[in-house]
Short mmCIF file of C-alpha atoms in Angstrom, two decimals:
data_model
loop_
_atom_site.label_atom_id
_atom_site.label_comp_id
_atom_site.label_asym_id
_atom_site.label_seq_id
_atom_site.Cartn_x
_atom_site.Cartn_y
_atom_site.Cartn_z
CA MET E 7 0.00 0.00 0.00
CA GLU E 8 1.28 3.48 -0.92
CA TRP E 9 1.15 6.42 1.49
CA TRP E 10 -1.38 8.33 -0.62
CA GLN E 11 -3.64 5.27 -0.76
CA SER E 12 -3.65 5.06 3.04
CA ILE E 13 -4.67 8.73 3.29
CA ILE E 14 -7.59 8.28 0.90
CA LEU E 15 -8.76 5.08 2.58
CA GLY E 16 -8.40 6.66 6.03
CA LEU E 17 -10.58 9.58 4.94
CA VAL E 18 -13.14 7.18 3.47
CA GLN E 19 -13.31 5.20 6.71
CA GLY E 20 -13.60 8.29 8.88
CA LEU E 21 -16.36 9.86 6.81
CA THR E 22 -18.41 6.75 6.15
CA GLU E 23 -18.22 5.13 9.61
CA PHE E 24 -20.81 7.57 10.93
CA LEU E 25 -22.74 8.42 7.77
CA PRO E 26 -25.41 5.78 6.93
CA VAL E 27 -23.65 4.55 3.80
CA SER E 28 -21.54 1.55 5.05
CA SER E 29 -17.88 2.15 5.87
CA SER E 30 -16.89 -1.47 5.18
CA GLY E 31 -18.55 -1.35 1.77
CA HIS E 32 -16.88 1.93 0.84
CA LEU E 33 -13.48 0.70 2.00
CA MET E 34 -13.84 -2.28 -0.34
CA ILE E 35 -14.98 -0.02 -3.18
CA PHE E 36 -12.15 2.48 -2.76
CA LYS E 37 -9.60 -0.27 -2.27
CA GLU E 38 -10.40 -1.31 -5.83
CA ILE E 39 -10.50 2.29 -7.11
CA VAL E 40 -7.05 3.23 -5.74
CA GLY E 41 -5.60 -0.21 -6.47
CA ALA E 42 -4.48 -1.01 -2.93
CA ASP E 43 -2.97 -4.45 -2.32
CA ALA E 44 -5.09 -7.01 -0.50
CA GLU E 45 -2.08 -8.08 1.60
CA GLY E 46 -2.28 -6.46 5.02
CA PHE E 47 -5.55 -4.71 4.22
CA LEU E 48 -7.31 -6.35 7.16
CA ASP E 49 -4.67 -4.91 9.52
CA PHE E 50 -5.19 -1.50 7.96
CA THR E 51 -8.96 -1.85 8.42
CA VAL E 52 -8.49 -2.68 12.11
CA THR E 53 -6.28 0.40 12.53
CA VAL E 54 -8.67 2.88 10.92
CA HIS E 55 -11.63 1.39 12.80
CA PHE E 56 -9.80 2.02 16.06
CA ALA E 57 -9.25 5.62 14.94
CA THR E 58 -12.98 6.18 14.47
CA VAL E 59 -13.69 4.62 17.87
CA LEU E 60 -11.33 7.17 19.38
CA SER E 61 -13.14 10.00 17.59
CA THR E 62 -16.45 8.70 18.97
CA LEU E 63 -15.03 8.72 22.50
CA ILE E 64 -13.97 12.33 22.11
CA VAL E 65 -17.26 13.56 20.62
CA PHE E 66 -19.35 11.82 23.29
CA TRP E 67 -16.89 12.14 26.17
CA ALA E 68 -19.22 14.32 28.25
CA ALA E 69 -22.03 11.76 27.95
CA ILE E 70 -19.68 8.83 28.61
CA ARG E 71 -18.22 10.54 31.67
CA LYS E 72 -21.71 11.20 33.04
CA LEU E 73 -22.66 7.53 32.53
CA LEU E 74 -19.53 6.28 34.29
CA LEU E 75 -19.98 8.65 37.23
CA GLY E 76 -23.60 7.53 37.55
CA LEU E 77 -22.55 3.88 37.49
CA LEU E 78 -20.08 4.48 40.32
CA LYS E 79 -22.94 5.55 42.58
CA PHE E 80 -23.85 1.82 42.72
CA LYS E 81 -27.59 2.25 42.41
CA TYR E 82 -30.12 1.79 39.64
CA ASN E 83 -30.31 5.37 38.40
CA GLU E 84 -30.77 6.93 34.96
CA GLU E 85 -27.16 6.28 34.01
CA THR E 86 -27.27 2.64 35.06
CA ASP E 87 -30.51 2.12 33.16
CA TYR E 88 -28.93 3.59 30.03
CA LEU E 89 -25.82 1.44 30.33
CA VAL E 90 -27.84 -1.74 30.84
CA LYS E 91 -29.89 -0.94 27.73
CA LEU E 92 -26.65 -0.44 25.82
CA LEU E 93 -25.57 -3.92 26.97
CA VAL E 94 -28.92 -5.36 25.87
CA SER E 95 -28.40 -3.83 22.42
CA MET E 96 -25.04 -5.64 22.16
CA ILE E 97 -26.46 -9.15 22.71
CA PRO E 98 -27.38 -9.88 19.05
CA VAL E 99 -24.04 -8.75 17.59
CA ALA E 100 -22.19 -10.68 20.32
CA ILE E 101 -24.03 -13.86 19.31
CA VAL E 102 -23.21 -13.28 15.65
CA GLY E 103 -19.59 -12.46 16.46
CA PHE E 104 -18.91 -15.50 18.63
CA VAL E 105 -21.08 -18.10 16.90
CA PHE E 106 -21.54 -17.12 13.26
CA LYS E 107 -18.61 -14.78 12.44
CA ASP E 108 -16.71 -17.27 10.26
CA LYS E 109 -19.88 -18.29 8.43
CA VAL E 110 -20.83 -14.67 7.76
CA GLU E 111 -17.33 -13.85 6.46
CA ALA E 112 -17.35 -16.95 4.24
CA LEU E 113 -20.83 -16.17 2.95
CA PHE E 114 -20.14 -12.58 1.94
CA GLY E 115 -16.40 -12.45 1.33
CA GLU E 116 -15.06 -9.37 -0.45
CA ASN E 117 -17.34 -9.43 -3.47
CA LEU E 118 -18.42 -5.97 -4.64
CA THR E 119 -21.69 -7.42 -5.92
CA ASN E 120 -22.58 -8.38 -2.35
CA VAL E 121 -21.67 -4.83 -1.28
CA ALA E 122 -24.16 -3.54 -3.85
CA TYR E 123 -26.93 -5.74 -2.46
CA GLY E 124 -26.08 -4.55 1.05
CA LEU E 125 -26.30 -0.92 -0.08
CA ILE E 126 -29.70 -1.59 -1.66
CA PHE E 127 -30.91 -3.05 1.63
CA THR E 128 -29.58 0.02 3.45
CA ALA E 129 -31.28 2.34 0.96
CA VAL E 130 -34.66 0.65 1.39
CA LEU E 131 -34.39 0.67 5.18
CA LEU E 132 -33.40 4.35 5.31
CA TRP E 133 -36.27 5.33 3.03
CA PHE E 134 -38.75 3.26 5.03
CA SER E 135 -37.55 4.81 8.31
CA ASP E 136 -38.39 8.28 7.01
CA VAL E 137 -41.88 7.15 5.98
CA ALA E 138 -42.49 5.17 9.17
CA PHE E 139 -41.27 7.95 11.45
CA LYS E 140 -43.90 10.30 10.05
CA VAL E 141 -46.63 7.74 10.72
CA ILE E 142 -45.54 6.95 14.29
CA LYS E 143 -44.44 10.47 15.20
CA ALA E 144 -46.96 10.60 18.03
CA ARG E 145 -45.52 7.43 19.56
CA ALA E 146 -42.00 8.80 19.17
CA GLY E 147 -42.78 11.39 21.81
CA GLU E 148 -43.59 8.86 24.52
CA ARG E 149 -41.42 9.20 27.59
CA ALA E 150 -39.76 5.87 28.21
CA ARG E 151 -36.92 5.98 30.68
CA ASN E 152 -33.94 7.51 28.85
CA GLY E 153 -36.17 7.74 25.77
CA ILE E 154 -35.78 4.07 24.80
CA THR E 155 -37.43 0.86 26.03
CA TRP E 156 -35.84 -2.56 26.54
CA TRP E 157 -37.41 -4.06 23.41
CA GLN E 158 -36.38 -1.03 21.34
CA ALA E 159 -32.80 -1.45 22.54
CA LEU E 160 -32.90 -5.12 21.56
CA LEU E 161 -34.41 -4.30 18.15
CA VAL E 162 -31.68 -1.76 17.47
CA GLY E 163 -29.16 -4.41 18.52
CA ILE E 164 -30.62 -6.82 15.96
CA GLY E 165 -30.12 -4.09 13.38
CA GLN E 166 -26.46 -3.86 14.37
CA ALA E 167 -26.08 -7.63 14.02
CA VAL E 168 -27.56 -7.51 10.50
CA ALA E 169 -25.03 -4.81 9.62
CA VAL E 170 -22.11 -7.27 9.79
CA ALA E 171 -22.90 -7.94 6.12
CA PRO E 172 -20.79 -5.86 3.70
CA GLY E 173 -22.60 -2.86 2.28
CA VAL E 174 -25.11 -2.76 5.13
CA SER E 175 -24.54 0.43 7.11
CA ARG E 176 -24.23 -0.08 10.86
CA SER E 177 -25.17 3.48 11.75
CA GLY E 178 -27.88 3.57 9.11
CA THR E 179 -29.41 0.27 10.18
CA THR E 180 -29.38 1.01 13.91
CA ILE E 181 -30.72 4.55 13.51
CA ALA E 182 -33.39 3.42 11.06
CA THR E 183 -34.61 0.52 13.23
CA GLY E 184 -34.72 2.86 16.21
CA LEU E 185 -36.80 5.44 14.36
CA ILE E 186 -39.12 2.75 12.98
CA SER E 187 -39.71 1.38 16.48
CA GLY E 188 -40.59 4.87 17.74
CA VAL E 189 -37.39 6.12 19.39
CA ARG E 190 -36.98 9.89 19.20
CA ARG E 191 -34.37 11.24 16.80
CA ASP E 192 -32.29 12.94 19.48
CA VAL E 193 -32.14 9.74 21.55
CA MET E 194 -31.09 7.58 18.58
CA ALA E 195 -28.41 10.08 17.55
CA GLN E 196 -26.45 9.26 20.69
CA PHE E 197 -27.52 5.69 21.42
CA SER E 198 -26.53 4.44 17.96
CA PHE E 199 -22.94 5.64 18.25
CA LEU E 200 -22.39 4.63 21.88
CA MET E 201 -23.68 1.09 21.40
CA VAL E 202 -20.90 0.24 18.94
CA LEU E 203 -18.02 1.19 21.22
CA ILE E 204 -17.76 -2.00 23.29
CA PRO E 205 -18.16 -4.45 20.34
CA ILE E 206 -15.51 -2.66 18.26
CA VAL E 207 -13.10 -2.18 21.16
CA GLY E 208 -13.64 -5.83 22.12
CA GLU E 209 -12.88 -6.97 18.59
CA GLN E 210 -9.73 -4.82 18.51
CA CYS E 211 -8.57 -6.34 21.81
CA LEU E 212 -9.13 -9.86 20.52
CA ASP E 213 -7.10 -9.09 17.40
CA LEU E 214 -4.27 -7.65 19.51
CA LEU E 215 -4.40 -10.71 21.77
CA LYS E 216 -3.93 -12.96 18.75
CA VAL E 217 -0.90 -10.91 17.75
CA ALA E 218 0.54 -11.01 21.28
CA THR E 219 0.13 -14.80 21.49
CA GLY E 220 1.65 -15.35 18.05
CA LYS E 221 -1.58 -16.63 16.50
CA ALA E 222 -1.59 -13.76 14.00
CA SER E 223 0.79 -11.16 12.62
CA PHE E 224 0.13 -7.47 12.27
CA GLY E 225 1.17 -4.95 9.65
CA GLY E 226 2.33 -7.43 7.04
CA GLY E 227 2.10 -5.82 3.61
CA VAL E 228 1.33 -2.40 5.11
CA GLY E 229 4.20 -0.25 6.28
CA PRO E 230 4.16 1.69 9.57
CA LEU E 231 3.84 5.01 7.69
CA CYS E 232 0.65 3.85 5.96
CA LEU E 233 -0.84 2.64 9.24
CA VAL E 234 -0.04 5.96 10.96
CA LEU E 235 -1.38 8.09 8.09
CA GLY E 236 -4.51 5.98 7.82
CA PHE E 237 -5.11 6.31 11.56
CA ILE E 238 -4.60 10.10 11.61
CA PHE E 239 -6.84 10.87 8.65
CA ALA E 240 -9.55 8.40 9.75
CA PHE E 241 -9.52 10.02 13.19
CA LEU E 242 -9.79 13.59 11.88
CA ALA E 243 -12.47 12.71 9.33
CA GLY E 244 -14.31 10.72 12.00
CA LEU E 245 -14.46 13.73 14.32
CA PHE E 246 -16.11 15.78 11.60
CA ALA E 247 -18.47 13.05 10.39
CA CYS E 248 -19.59 12.04 13.89
CA LYS E 249 -20.59 15.59 14.81
CA ALA E 250 -22.24 16.14 11.43
CA MET E 251 -24.23 12.89 11.63
CA VAL E 252 -25.55 13.65 15.12
CA ALA E 253 -26.86 16.97 13.82
CA LEU E 254 -28.35 15.35 10.72
CA VAL E 255 -30.18 12.62 12.62
CA ARG E 256 -31.75 15.20 14.91
CA LYS E 257 -32.99 17.44 12.12
CA ALA E 258 -32.72 16.02 8.62
CA ARG E 259 -34.30 13.17 6.69
CA LEU E 260 -32.29 10.04 5.96
CA GLY E 261 -33.92 9.64 2.55
CA TRP E 262 -31.12 11.58 0.85
CA PHE E 263 -28.64 8.94 1.97
CA SER E 264 -31.04 6.32 0.65
CA ILE E 265 -30.76 7.85 -2.83
CA TYR E 266 -26.97 7.89 -2.56
CA CYS E 267 -26.75 4.23 -1.46
CA LEU E 268 -29.04 3.15 -4.28
CA ALA E 269 -27.04 5.12 -6.86
CA VAL E 270 -23.74 3.58 -5.71
CA ALA E 271 -25.28 0.09 -5.74
CA VAL E 272 -26.57 0.51 -9.28
CA LEU E 273 -23.17 1.82 -10.39
CA ILE E 274 -21.42 -1.22 -8.91
CA LEU E 275 -23.82 -3.65 -10.57
CA VAL E 276 -23.43 -1.95 -13.93
CA LEU E 277 -19.62 -1.78 -13.82
CA THR E 278 -18.88 -5.23 -12.33
#
């Protein structure tokens, strides 16, 4: 991988991790566009994903700090309730990760046609969430504790588990399923991004453990400079995209992203 390729791919990861357009799908697309080598690409992907996790921590640090301080009071308060609901939302993706991860990876692979189908699914879901949210707008104003119920947290978690497929946007799927189930926009804007922190950090730790125990190598085929540049640009782009997406979810329709996902999917199917 060349240094300029790592910058482009880092920017792509940072921008698309939070926008509802599938970061994994766009990384695969741009890997082909810039002609990056497949060797070591998984290590690069792990690195830039960690960068976007760090940007999420910074953007939501005030909320995370409040949750941790509330948890340390050792009573079932608002913060504890929120954290437990976050854990509930992680159950489906944990099951997929521990039980079906290899099967999912074997099923989808790195085929751009599968990315196109995933983007079409994302487009339909985003469009439907806009339509559904208008219909259930009255329900969306109901005051569940922390603005989200247990079953809504679980449903959003199922959406995150579905998003392991390439081309299916994690942020788009979780936000859309939340809106469809009646969660308010402002609640979903934060919940969607916080719920991914533990699964991604956990996956990063498992990968590092494999490296430490000699079960896997790291950085092969990708030089240190490329890893550093990819990390920096993914982090900076992630800071911008995370803040922008929170504002968009609170105010704007997701249908515009639906049009974009559909257009990219059609382009892939036509050209491949």
